[in-house]
DNA sequence: TCCTACATGAGTTACGTACCTCATGTCTAT
DNA sequence: ATAGACATGAGGTACGTAACTCATGTAGGA
């Protein structure tokens, strides 16, 4: 038979349309027993709400905002581009998207922005920001105000966020460990791990995963202490230079976060570049170029388009309390090599 | 301002609602100059049709059918499972899905099935079948009958299909070549390429890509002639056995299509298993297990869930002549290792 | 017994679009 | 000049749901 409608519920349950409507939309004035009866019929006849018609009727518009505030301008730029692509693209189904960028490194500003959002009755907020107590509190407040919240790329646990949209960074680090081991071969060697800043949770988790793989598998890889840039290219460059002098026998480089251009600049031209294995995270113009000219051997990435679309879907679903498809929302860890680079846009 | 509606078009263009409607839905009885004027205003005010409302009004139901007819029961089983998951899942948005499986290897049957679909007024057909003249003609006839058609997993060019939903198999083969070279290391070695059947276009293309990588990059890899199973496990087993006897120094195995269980059964227990590199295609229960117990080193896969959803989206879009988002419909080549196996469901 | 609180029914309007009918206006060919 | 063809306007109904009003029914407490 045709797809059942509210009328079918009313008929089968022996109640009026108005009562069905009250039950479906959680309005008061219905006896418990009647509510149960209605739900029972819904189950029996297999009614599913026509979301299109419902949205039409309630003139629903989802107001969503992306707050981008991580230190690494490259990866948040990729996210921003994707959002703008979606905004300007066709078929923005009852969704109004907005992007707010926080000045790099200013974490008080981030919290202020989040707090200011409470008053503007947004339906959902997607946050890409370092994990700090201020930010965590701001998220808690947003949740109290009834706003849906997801964290993007880097999770902020215990903040009450509804969902984390991004890859499992520990697992990503393990994959880096696997690739590094394989690419270095049986002889293994020293590996330098670099990071733009270890303040972002994802960097820390990736390093953790990398080490745990090396340890678990008992690989002949000697991973040196993380060289950190503290959000400054200069500091990173100096630190890497020192490490290179100190360890002339480094055979591999693993960049867990930003700072790949600085690293490549130091390596370029040296005879080390030829033989060294370089593994990085996130597809940016720089890492893309690195893959193309074979200065980078592998990039561990996440599909930014999928992430942004997933964030939107999840925020909408949380907003109207409907289910999400976990399989569809799982962000996969992608391994990008020169050979499948064309696959990513 | 609010999202513009047909009324806004009418007002701004200085015509009546009826005329706008005639233009939008391509009905006759409108002067060319008026049509142009209407489209001009649509452009100016940025009107986009509310698909939800439109579908509601036209009581549209998309009747789609998946015809699965490849020889490899494993990979079509994965597709079938995904479809059933979607069917039984929530929110089947005005879409009626159906699956028709053709008996393995019976290609006349496949063509018959496709031809019989013409009468049943389906909106779209997704086909996963070998490329034969009969099948190609059947697709041409379907297109003539106004049915949307996409090919799945393995393309059928020159059939007039609207879209191919699947990975670039030549590129997938190249990636296999890259991984094989890397994993074998500088010493290289002999590689046996196996295939359940070379009748499927994807197998041929993968082999092609594999060879072209080895050749282009001048790798020390010696890829032997493809050992084919002609859709029979027994034949494949015998052929592989012979090859193993003939070449005791094989260091790598690349399975471009079905038949991985037979291959692993032969290798298991031999000392060769320890050192040999095995690369396969498609995540099936068998390849998954192989990754887990480390008998398989890498699997080149395609996200089946994404493929099925993409096929549905594309068929719908073609059916009502709307645009698709190429970036969203691009099926990526996934590299699955033991370390990121958990990512795939 | 009557009043009140609450449960329910009946009905209406709106959302944006599709599709239909009927009336009227305008131009062209004869 | 007039018929006929064609272009357009005006208006209605329907789709499935949300949100509302108003009337009626019923049970329990005073």
XYZ file of C-alpha atoms (C1' of nucleotides) in Angstrom:
750
model
C 0.000 0.000 0.000
C 0.973 3.623 -0.158
C 3.092 5.214 2.461
C 0.951 5.711 5.562
C 0.147 9.260 6.664
C -1.098 10.860 9.842
C -4.623 10.208 8.618
C -3.930 6.497 8.570
C -2.711 6.686 12.133
C -5.885 8.483 13.168
C -8.100 5.979 11.390
C -6.325 2.913 12.711
C -5.957 4.187 16.246
C -9.541 5.400 16.329
C -8.625 8.914 17.339
C -8.793 12.248 15.612
C -6.133 13.929 13.539
C -5.712 16.558 16.197
C -4.836 13.960 18.798
C -2.324 12.292 16.532
C -0.763 15.662 15.939
C -0.603 16.341 19.666
C 1.131 13.052 20.254
C 3.543 13.402 17.356
C 4.625 16.857 18.350
C 4.641 16.301 22.055
C 1.925 18.790 22.832
C 0.039 18.425 26.125
C -3.523 17.412 26.680
C -3.450 13.737 25.816
C -4.016 10.860 28.197
C -1.093 8.478 28.673
C -3.133 5.533 27.454
C -4.064 7.373 24.281
C -0.441 8.300 23.637
C 0.544 4.669 23.944
C -2.219 3.586 21.606
C -1.117 6.080 18.983
C 2.498 4.972 19.155
C 1.392 1.380 18.935
C -0.484 2.033 15.685
C 2.438 4.027 14.321
C 4.563 0.984 14.884
C 2.018 -1.367 13.394
C 1.355 0.489 10.176
C 4.979 1.543 9.839
C 4.381 5.254 9.689
C 7.359 7.495 9.071
C 7.010 11.221 9.105
C 7.448 12.875 5.723
C 10.303 15.167 6.628
C 9.871 17.252 3.502
C 6.257 17.965 4.186
C 6.961 18.577 7.857
C 9.710 21.054 7.126
C 7.488 22.742 4.604
C 4.711 23.073 7.109
C 6.839 24.423 9.897
C 8.864 26.675 7.608
C 11.910 25.239 9.282
C 15.286 26.763 8.607
C 18.337 25.341 10.242
C 20.707 28.086 11.333
C 24.128 26.550 11.681
C 27.474 28.158 12.326
C 31.017 26.880 12.029
C 33.503 28.367 14.481
C 37.040 27.814 13.215
C 39.766 28.559 15.690
C 42.608 26.127 15.438
C 46.143 27.388 15.183
C 46.837 25.817 11.821
C 45.576 28.163 9.194
C 45.959 25.570 6.449
C 43.579 22.924 7.639
C 40.916 25.338 8.817
C 41.196 27.072 5.466
C 40.291 23.786 3.795
C 37.218 23.496 5.972
C 36.271 27.094 5.303
C 36.569 26.591 1.564
C 34.348 23.547 1.663
C 31.680 25.396 3.612
C 31.732 28.273 1.185
C 31.485 25.813 -1.655
C 28.383 24.337 -0.098
C 26.903 27.742 0.627
C 27.346 28.955 -2.910
C 26.420 25.612 -4.421
C 22.949 24.534 -5.361
C 20.274 23.013 -3.148
C 20.979 24.388 0.288
C 18.070 22.528 1.749
C 16.571 24.844 4.322
C 19.946 25.404 5.828
C 21.671 28.685 6.550
C 25.381 28.312 7.080
C 27.780 30.796 8.544
C 31.487 30.781 9.308
C 33.182 32.610 12.128
C 36.955 32.605 12.285
C 38.744 33.375 15.494
C 42.109 35.094 15.345
C 44.778 32.426 15.649
C 45.823 31.582 19.121
C 43.440 33.909 20.919
C 41.556 31.438 23.031
C 39.693 33.965 25.103
C 38.239 35.264 21.892
C 37.078 31.774 20.992
C 35.180 31.414 24.231
C 33.714 34.887 23.790
C 32.488 34.035 20.338
C 30.875 30.856 21.554
C 29.216 32.653 24.424
C 27.881 35.344 22.139
C 26.235 32.695 19.980
C 23.841 31.735 22.734
C 21.747 34.822 22.270
C 21.467 34.554 18.534
C 19.271 31.469 18.559
C 21.326 29.234 16.345
C 20.212 25.658 15.907
C 23.700 24.246 15.862
C 27.374 25.040 16.196
C 30.328 23.120 14.807
C 33.553 23.909 16.612
C 37.139 23.413 15.514
C 39.221 24.697 18.383
C 41.861 23.708 20.907
C 40.737 22.058 24.073
C 40.793 24.523 26.941
C 38.689 24.929 30.068
C 37.244 28.186 28.751
C 36.147 26.597 25.500
C 34.783 23.571 27.300
C 32.681 25.755 29.572
C 31.419 27.773 26.640
C 30.229 24.549 25.011
C 28.499 23.480 28.203
C 26.677 26.789 28.249
C 25.663 26.393 24.626
C 24.225 22.975 25.387
C 22.317 24.418 28.334
C 20.856 26.965 25.973
C 19.586 24.088 23.832
C 21.997 24.501 20.949
C 23.308 21.403 19.154
C 27.087 21.222 19.227
C 29.596 19.094 17.379
C 33.359 19.240 17.556
C 35.279 19.154 14.318
C 38.661 17.580 13.498
C 39.855 17.748 17.101
C 37.545 16.524 19.824
C 36.769 18.263 23.095
C 35.594 15.534 25.450
C 33.626 16.212 28.638
C 32.261 19.354 27.078
C 28.843 17.858 26.576
C 29.143 18.179 22.780
C 26.610 15.977 21.013
C 29.009 14.416 18.561
C 32.578 14.457 17.353
C 33.003 14.783 13.616
C 36.461 13.709 12.640
C 38.836 10.827 12.510
C 40.180 8.732 15.351
C 43.517 10.462 15.688
C 45.155 7.741 17.731
C 44.348 5.299 14.948
C 45.668 7.787 12.406
C 48.949 7.903 14.295
C 49.091 4.109 14.292
C 48.656 4.103 10.533
C 51.495 6.575 10.240
C 53.547 4.191 12.336
C 52.657 1.295 10.077
C 53.529 3.166 6.909
C 56.732 4.528 8.349
C 57.827 1.036 9.398
C 56.972 -0.432 6.039
C 58.581 2.320 4.036
C 61.760 2.316 6.118
C 62.076 -1.415 5.637
C 63.782 -3.969 7.801
C 66.688 -1.745 8.663
C 64.441 0.825 10.355
C 66.078 3.999 11.655
C 65.583 7.237 13.537
C 62.380 9.201 12.992
C 61.812 12.846 13.816
C 58.296 13.771 14.841
C 57.369 17.414 14.327
C 54.344 19.414 15.362
C 53.188 22.973 14.930
C 51.721 22.934 18.389
C 50.934 20.205 20.845
C 48.068 22.175 22.306
C 45.644 20.664 19.867
C 44.389 17.338 21.038
C 44.727 15.747 17.612
C 48.492 16.273 17.515
C 48.951 14.652 20.877
C 46.770 11.709 19.947
C 48.554 11.140 16.664
C 51.938 11.040 18.354
C 50.476 8.605 20.879
C 49.208 6.289 18.178
C 52.473 6.439 16.283
C 54.496 5.439 19.321
C 52.087 2.746 20.340
C 52.345 1.077 16.940
C 56.144 1.111 16.994
C 56.118 -0.301 20.491
C 53.418 -2.935 19.961
C 54.959 -4.244 16.787
C 58.463 -4.002 18.113
C 59.609 -2.171 15.023
C 63.258 -1.124 14.548
C 62.157 2.477 14.548
C 63.575 4.994 16.955
C 61.132 7.862 17.296
C 62.802 10.952 18.763
C 61.055 13.389 21.080
C 58.516 15.657 19.395
C 59.962 18.859 18.005
C 57.364 21.540 18.590
C 56.828 24.913 16.953
C 54.557 26.510 19.557
C 52.528 28.075 16.753
C 55.614 29.775 15.322
C 57.280 28.776 12.089
C 60.530 30.294 13.231
C 60.713 28.294 16.419
C 59.875 25.142 14.519
C 62.517 25.799 11.890
C 65.195 26.340 14.505
C 64.205 23.303 16.473
C 64.216 21.087 13.397
C 67.614 22.452 12.307
C 69.062 21.582 15.672
C 67.597 18.115 15.563
C 69.047 17.552 12.106
C 72.498 18.549 13.295
C 72.189 16.428 16.381
C 71.024 13.368 14.489
C 72.594 13.168 11.035
C 71.189 9.672 10.632
C 67.497 10.504 10.728
C 65.742 8.443 8.073
C 62.122 9.418 8.578
C 60.005 12.482 9.319
C 56.500 12.428 10.694
C 54.625 15.702 10.870
C 51.613 15.354 13.145
C 50.308 18.846 12.554
C 51.147 22.065 10.815
C 54.622 23.090 9.751
C 55.260 20.864 6.779
C 56.464 23.747 4.546
C 59.159 24.640 7.068
C 60.296 21.049 7.309
C 60.431 20.564 3.550
C 62.287 23.834 3.110
C 65.020 22.554 5.398
C 65.230 19.197 3.683
C 65.070 20.404 0.113
C 68.329 20.276 -1.678
C 70.039 18.145 0.908
C 71.007 14.630 -0.048
C 68.802 13.496 2.823
C 65.701 14.420 0.861
C 66.291 11.586 -1.581
C 66.241 8.742 0.868
C 64.194 10.087 3.742
C 60.626 9.011 4.299
C 58.217 11.880 4.993
C 54.715 11.312 6.277
C 52.329 14.173 6.979
C 48.733 14.860 7.913
C 45.953 16.673 6.069
C 45.741 17.553 2.414
C 46.723 21.182 1.957
C 48.239 22.876 -1.063
C 51.641 22.223 0.523
C 51.247 18.539 1.244
C 49.624 18.068 -2.144
C 52.615 19.583 -3.836
C 54.887 17.468 -1.672
C 53.187 14.304 -2.834
C 53.366 15.400 -6.431
C 57.074 16.143 -6.432
C 57.698 13.104 -4.234
C 59.157 14.950 -1.289
C 56.309 13.548 0.803
C 55.704 9.807 0.691
C 52.271 9.594 2.247
C 49.641 11.891 3.670
C 47.068 10.799 6.180
C 43.936 12.739 5.503
C 40.311 13.090 6.249
C 37.744 13.889 3.634
C 36.933 17.507 4.388
C 33.829 17.551 2.207
C 32.457 14.546 3.979
C 33.273 16.082 7.339
C 31.455 19.302 6.653
C 28.415 17.537 5.225
C 28.433 15.151 8.151
C 28.580 18.005 10.642
C 25.574 19.600 8.961
C 23.595 16.361 8.920
C 24.383 15.612 12.540
C 23.548 19.109 13.757
C 20.217 18.986 11.941
C 19.431 15.539 13.296
C 20.306 16.482 16.857
C 18.221 19.625 16.506
C 15.091 17.725 15.718
C 15.954 14.757 17.819
C 16.035 12.325 14.934
C 18.354 9.424 14.345
C 21.647 9.509 12.479
C 23.201 6.723 10.469
C 26.437 5.959 12.327
C 27.966 4.270 9.280
C 27.379 7.354 7.165
C 28.759 9.709 9.786
C 31.932 7.775 10.475
C 34.798 9.855 9.117
C 37.337 7.593 7.551
C 41.070 7.852 7.782
C 42.279 8.234 4.240
C 45.744 7.288 3.069
C 46.828 9.533 0.235
C 49.767 8.628 -1.953
C 50.982 10.261 -5.107
C 49.162 7.542 -6.976
C 45.707 8.274 -5.609
C 46.117 11.992 -5.089
C 43.825 12.689 -8.034
C 41.048 11.214 -5.976
C 40.904 14.138 -3.622
C 39.695 17.563 -4.538
C 15.255 38.179 2.594
C 13.467 34.894 2.717
C 14.066 32.278 0.142
C 12.330 33.361 -3.062
C 9.351 31.353 -4.292
C 7.494 31.022 -7.554
C 5.350 33.952 -6.479
C 8.427 36.137 -6.302
C 9.340 35.114 -9.809
C 5.871 36.038 -11.028
C 5.925 39.382 -9.282
C 9.403 40.352 -10.449
C 8.949 39.149 -13.995
C 5.548 40.786 -14.271
C 3.818 37.616 -15.345
C 1.272 35.352 -13.728
C 1.929 32.322 -11.569
C 0.540 30.096 -14.282
C 3.094 31.321 -16.762
C 5.962 30.819 -14.346
C 4.680 27.328 -13.770
C 4.515 26.643 -17.488
C 8.071 27.792 -17.918
C 9.426 25.908 -14.918
C 7.838 22.659 -15.934
C 8.431 22.990 -19.633
C 4.797 23.074 -20.595
C 3.865 24.596 -23.960
C 2.059 27.828 -24.643
C 4.640 30.414 -23.682
C 6.350 32.842 -26.016
C 10.130 32.530 -26.296
C 10.648 36.073 -25.096
C 8.542 35.421 -22.002
C 10.458 32.248 -21.222
C 13.698 34.184 -21.380
C 12.345 36.911 -19.154
C 11.266 34.378 -16.563
C 14.636 32.649 -16.531
C 16.322 36.010 -16.270
C 14.390 36.884 -13.116
C 14.994 33.442 -11.698
C 18.655 34.143 -12.083
C 18.398 37.617 -10.642
C 16.480 36.774 -7.505
C 18.319 33.492 -7.053
C 15.305 31.253 -7.038
C 15.859 27.575 -6.352
C 13.032 25.123 -6.508
C 12.051 23.682 -3.138
C 12.558 20.031 -3.970
C 10.679 18.874 -0.895
C 7.591 20.864 -1.738
C 7.832 19.881 -5.386
C 8.045 16.210 -4.599
C 5.180 16.568 -2.203
C 3.039 18.222 -4.817
C 3.778 15.712 -7.516
C 3.523 12.762 -5.130
C 6.798 11.655 -6.569
C 8.180 8.252 -5.738
C 11.447 7.193 -7.224
C 11.327 3.559 -8.249
C 14.879 2.342 -8.464
C 16.245 -1.128 -9.022
C 19.698 -2.617 -8.586
C 20.568 -5.422 -10.987
C 23.482 -7.427 -9.607
C 25.031 -9.859 -12.008
C 28.755 -10.011 -11.630
C 30.439 -13.365 -11.288
C 31.926 -12.651 -7.894
C 29.327 -13.455 -5.317
C 31.319 -11.772 -2.548
C 31.411 -8.236 -3.788
C 27.850 -8.192 -5.047
C 26.790 -9.615 -1.715
C 28.324 -6.584 -0.043
C 26.345 -4.295 -2.314
C 23.181 -6.252 -1.704
C 23.621 -6.046 2.042
C 24.079 -2.311 1.909
C 20.934 -1.854 -0.139
C 18.917 -3.964 2.254
C 20.338 -1.956 5.108
C 19.129 1.223 3.474
C 15.746 -0.266 2.662
C 15.118 -1.413 6.200
C 16.675 1.683 7.704
C 14.816 4.863 8.559
C 13.963 7.757 6.272
C 13.653 6.195 2.837
C 12.867 9.515 1.290
C 10.285 8.852 -1.384
C 12.411 6.101 -2.756
C 11.464 2.523 -3.454
C 14.454 0.262 -3.851
C 14.546 -3.214 -5.261
C 17.298 -5.725 -5.906
C 17.357 -8.267 -8.689
C 20.117 -10.832 -8.724
C 20.983 -12.665 -11.891
C 22.243 -16.222 -11.655
C 26.032 -16.115 -11.835
C 27.479 -16.248 -15.268
C 24.208 -16.352 -17.170
C 24.597 -13.263 -19.300
C 21.566 -13.874 -21.467
C 19.531 -13.807 -18.315
C 21.034 -10.438 -17.406
C 20.002 -8.915 -20.702
C 16.554 -10.445 -20.351
C 16.128 -8.944 -16.925
C 17.163 -5.525 -18.169
C 14.811 -5.742 -21.106
C 11.923 -6.767 -18.895
C 12.470 -3.668 -16.757
C 11.468 -1.374 -19.590
C 7.806 -2.220 -19.206
C 7.679 -1.792 -15.470
C 8.204 1.969 -15.534
C 11.156 2.227 -13.234
C 12.782 5.608 -12.802
C 16.279 4.266 -12.627
C 18.427 1.171 -12.854
C 21.856 0.560 -11.337
C 23.718 -2.227 -13.056
C 26.642 -4.308 -11.842
C 27.350 -6.705 -14.649
C 30.033 -7.818 -17.095
C 30.424 -5.880 -20.279
C 28.880 -7.779 -23.175
C 27.173 -6.668 -26.369
C 23.849 -8.031 -25.124
C 24.039 -6.090 -21.885
C 25.169 -2.979 -23.697
C 22.197 -3.155 -26.048
C 19.827 -3.733 -23.181
C 21.107 -0.548 -21.558
C 20.680 1.384 -24.787
C 17.072 0.204 -24.938
C 16.511 1.235 -21.338
C 17.816 4.712 -22.119
C 15.532 4.940 -25.138
C 12.661 4.095 -22.843
C 13.629 7.079 -20.703
C 15.026 5.185 -17.762
C 18.044 6.548 -15.896
C 20.913 4.115 -15.849
C 24.145 3.973 -13.889
C 26.784 1.292 -13.970
C 28.154 0.079 -10.663
C 31.675 -1.067 -9.726
C 32.541 -2.050 -13.296
C 31.771 0.394 -16.079
C 30.108 -0.379 -19.392
C 31.195 2.396 -21.762
C 29.392 3.165 -25.015
C 26.192 1.846 -23.510
C 24.713 5.290 -23.095
C 24.620 4.896 -19.287
C 24.207 8.240 -17.587
C 26.938 7.784 -15.052
C 29.481 5.328 -13.738
C 29.454 4.848 -9.981
C 32.683 3.276 -8.895
C 36.397 3.764 -8.667
C 38.863 4.353 -11.446
C 40.130 0.801 -11.713
C 43.244 1.653 -13.694
C 44.251 4.003 -10.914
C 43.436 1.320 -8.353
C 45.804 -1.012 -10.163
C 48.500 1.635 -10.110
C 48.088 2.003 -6.369
C 48.456 -1.751 -6.020
C 51.657 -1.451 -8.042
C 52.913 1.317 -5.783
C 52.180 -0.589 -2.597
C 53.627 -3.811 -3.962
C 56.834 -2.039 -4.947
C 57.139 -0.322 -1.599
C 56.387 -3.415 0.419
C 58.749 -5.610 -1.582
C 61.500 -3.099 -1.065
C 64.573 -2.429 -3.153
C 65.199 -6.061 -3.961
C 61.843 -6.419 -5.747
C 60.869 -9.864 -7.019
C 58.352 -11.914 -8.950
C 54.658 -11.128 -8.517
C 51.791 -13.419 -9.392
C 48.622 -11.681 -10.517
C 45.434 -13.713 -10.053
C 41.888 -13.102 -11.188
C 38.611 -14.930 -10.825
C 37.651 -13.928 -14.328
C 39.023 -11.426 -16.786
C 35.622 -10.919 -18.314
C 34.827 -8.137 -15.925
C 36.218 -4.869 -17.116
C 37.456 -3.896 -13.666
C 39.838 -6.841 -13.458
C 41.380 -6.012 -16.808
C 41.767 -2.376 -15.889
C 43.376 -3.149 -12.553
C 45.943 -5.386 -14.158
C 46.618 -2.672 -16.699
C 47.198 -0.066 -14.017
C 49.429 -2.383 -12.026
C 51.659 -3.068 -15.002
C 51.793 0.538 -16.068
C 53.029 1.624 -12.648
C 55.768 -1.012 -12.596
C 56.802 -0.009 -16.085
C 56.630 3.764 -15.592
C 58.563 3.712 -12.376
C 60.991 1.109 -13.593
C 60.480 -0.966 -10.489
C 62.432 -4.211 -9.945
C 59.143 -6.093 -10.010
C 58.527 -8.924 -12.405
C 54.784 -9.353 -12.828
C 53.919 -12.749 -14.278
C 51.051 -13.368 -16.681
C 47.611 -13.246 -15.078
C 46.441 -16.565 -13.694
C 42.728 -16.762 -14.383
C 39.995 -18.832 -12.779
C 37.307 -18.495 -15.461
C 34.685 -18.204 -12.733
C 35.736 -21.517 -11.231
C 37.531 -21.897 -7.940
C 38.896 -25.242 -8.995
C 40.488 -23.950 -12.166
C 41.980 -21.049 -10.261
C 43.381 -23.312 -7.570
C 45.039 -25.573 -10.117
C 46.443 -22.686 -12.076
C 47.915 -21.060 -8.995
C 49.409 -24.355 -7.830
C 51.133 -24.747 -11.145
C 52.456 -21.228 -11.053
C 53.813 -21.766 -7.547
C 55.664 -24.876 -8.662
C 56.973 -23.160 -11.729
C 58.172 -20.078 -9.843
C 59.333 -20.987 -6.348
C 60.698 -17.493 -5.934
C 57.444 -15.567 -6.128
C 57.506 -12.813 -3.489
C 54.216 -11.087 -4.121
C 50.609 -11.864 -4.946
C 48.115 -9.437 -6.398
C 44.517 -10.542 -6.646
C 42.627 -8.246 -9.003
C 39.262 -9.894 -8.473
C 37.614 -12.813 -6.750
C 39.444 -15.920 -5.623
C 41.336 -14.687 -2.597
C 40.187 -17.592 -0.374
C 41.608 -20.118 -2.847
C 44.908 -18.275 -2.991
C 45.211 -17.969 0.765
C 44.329 -21.625 1.217
C 47.256 -22.570 -0.986
C 49.656 -20.249 0.765
C 48.588 -20.988 4.294
C 51.017 -23.118 6.210
C 53.807 -22.763 3.681
C 56.869 -20.857 4.712
C 56.139 -18.562 1.781
C 53.218 -17.043 3.657
C 55.522 -15.398 6.137
C 57.471 -13.331 3.712
C 55.141 -12.935 0.749
C 53.294 -9.705 0.122
C 49.588 -10.152 -0.656
C 47.454 -7.359 -2.030
C 43.786 -7.819 -2.816
C 40.721 -5.854 -3.860
C 37.416 -5.271 -2.100
C 36.553 -5.723 1.541
C 34.772 -9.023 1.974
C 34.632 -11.266 5.025
C 37.592 -13.145 3.541
C 39.855 -10.184 2.847
C 38.893 -8.689 6.171
C 39.987 -11.831 7.928
C 43.159 -11.884 5.852
C 44.047 -8.380 7.017
C 43.330 -9.283 10.607
C 45.539 -12.355 10.689
C 48.113 -10.574 8.548
C 48.002 -12.947 5.620
C 46.945 -10.013 3.478
C 49.054 -6.873 3.600
C 46.743 -4.382 1.949
C 43.293 -4.281 0.446
C 42.235 -1.757 -2.124
C 38.595 -1.022 -1.552
C 35.719 1.190 -2.387
C 33.228 2.396 0.146
C 30.194 0.294 -0.670
C 27.837 2.392 1.411
C 28.948 5.520 -0.372
C 28.589 3.802 -3.727
C 25.040 2.693 -3.119
C 23.988 6.074 -1.763
C 25.716 7.772 -4.661
C 23.940 5.554 -7.179
C 20.614 6.461 -5.599
C 21.370 10.180 -5.588
C 22.577 10.142 -9.174
C 19.619 8.142 -10.467
C 17.218 10.533 -8.758
C 19.051 13.565 -10.090
C 19.143 12.235 -13.637
C 15.467 11.370 -13.387
C 14.463 14.916 -12.680
C 17.192 16.468 -14.721
C 18.824 18.222 -11.803
C 22.489 18.745 -11.125
C 24.755 16.467 -9.153
C 27.735 17.474 -7.040
C 30.686 15.801 -8.785
C 32.847 16.016 -5.672
C 30.255 14.198 -3.616
C 29.724 11.505 -6.230
C 33.373 10.741 -6.807
C 34.013 7.289 -5.388
C 37.360 7.207 -3.726
C 39.924 4.482 -3.862
C 40.448 3.404 -0.297
C 43.574 1.754 0.983
C 42.770 -0.599 3.823
C 45.461 -1.913 6.095
C 45.146 -3.896 9.272
C 45.623 -0.639 11.103
C 42.652 1.155 9.656
C 40.420 -1.843 9.103
C 38.186 -0.761 11.989
C 37.221 2.202 9.866
C 35.183 0.141 7.448
C 31.940 -1.531 8.307
C -25.796 18.365 41.534
C -23.216 21.580 39.336
C -18.719 23.418 38.219
C -14.258 22.792 36.551
C -10.331 20.710 34.533
C -9.013 18.053 31.161
C -9.334 14.955 26.899
C -10.725 14.843 22.464
C -12.927 15.947 17.960
C -13.710 18.919 14.049
C -12.203 22.146 11.357
C -9.159 25.831 9.290
C -5.006 27.907 7.424
C -0.457 27.731 5.820
C 3.901 25.999 3.640
C 5.807 25.847 -1.879
C 4.897 23.490 -5.778
C 2.319 20.917 -9.601
C -1.358 20.498 -12.493
C -5.657 21.575 -14.092
C -9.704 24.435 -16.125
C -11.737 28.337 -18.010
C -11.853 32.982 -19.511
C -9.816 36.673 -21.998
C -6.604 39.038 -24.698
C -3.799 39.551 -29.070
C -1.992 38.546 -33.390
C -2.248 36.535 -38.072
C -4.183 34.799 -42.247
C -7.939 34.971 -45.126
C -13.526 42.193 -40.723
C -13.526 37.921 -38.684
C -12.274 33.248 -37.426
C -8.920 30.669 -35.359
C -4.590 29.928 -33.150
C -1.948 31.031 -29.558
C -0.393 33.558 -25.168
C -1.585 34.690 -20.790
C -4.234 35.460 -16.421
C -7.125 34.001 -12.608
C -8.214 30.731 -9.647
C -8.867 26.254 -7.746
C -7.297 21.641 -5.682
C -3.973 18.567 -3.997
C 0.221 16.758 -1.552
C 1.473 15.614 4.097
C 2.302 18.000 8.002
C 2.135 21.766 11.741
C -0.255 24.723 14.506
C -4.030 26.759 15.877
C -9.160 27.667 17.530
C -13.421 26.353 19.225
C -16.870 23.167 20.589
C -18.163 19.098 23.008
C -17.733 15.324 26.009
C -16.524 13.202 30.432
C -14.924 12.430 35.003
C -14.068 13.982 39.587
C -14.409 17.223 43.454
C -17.051 20.447 46.155
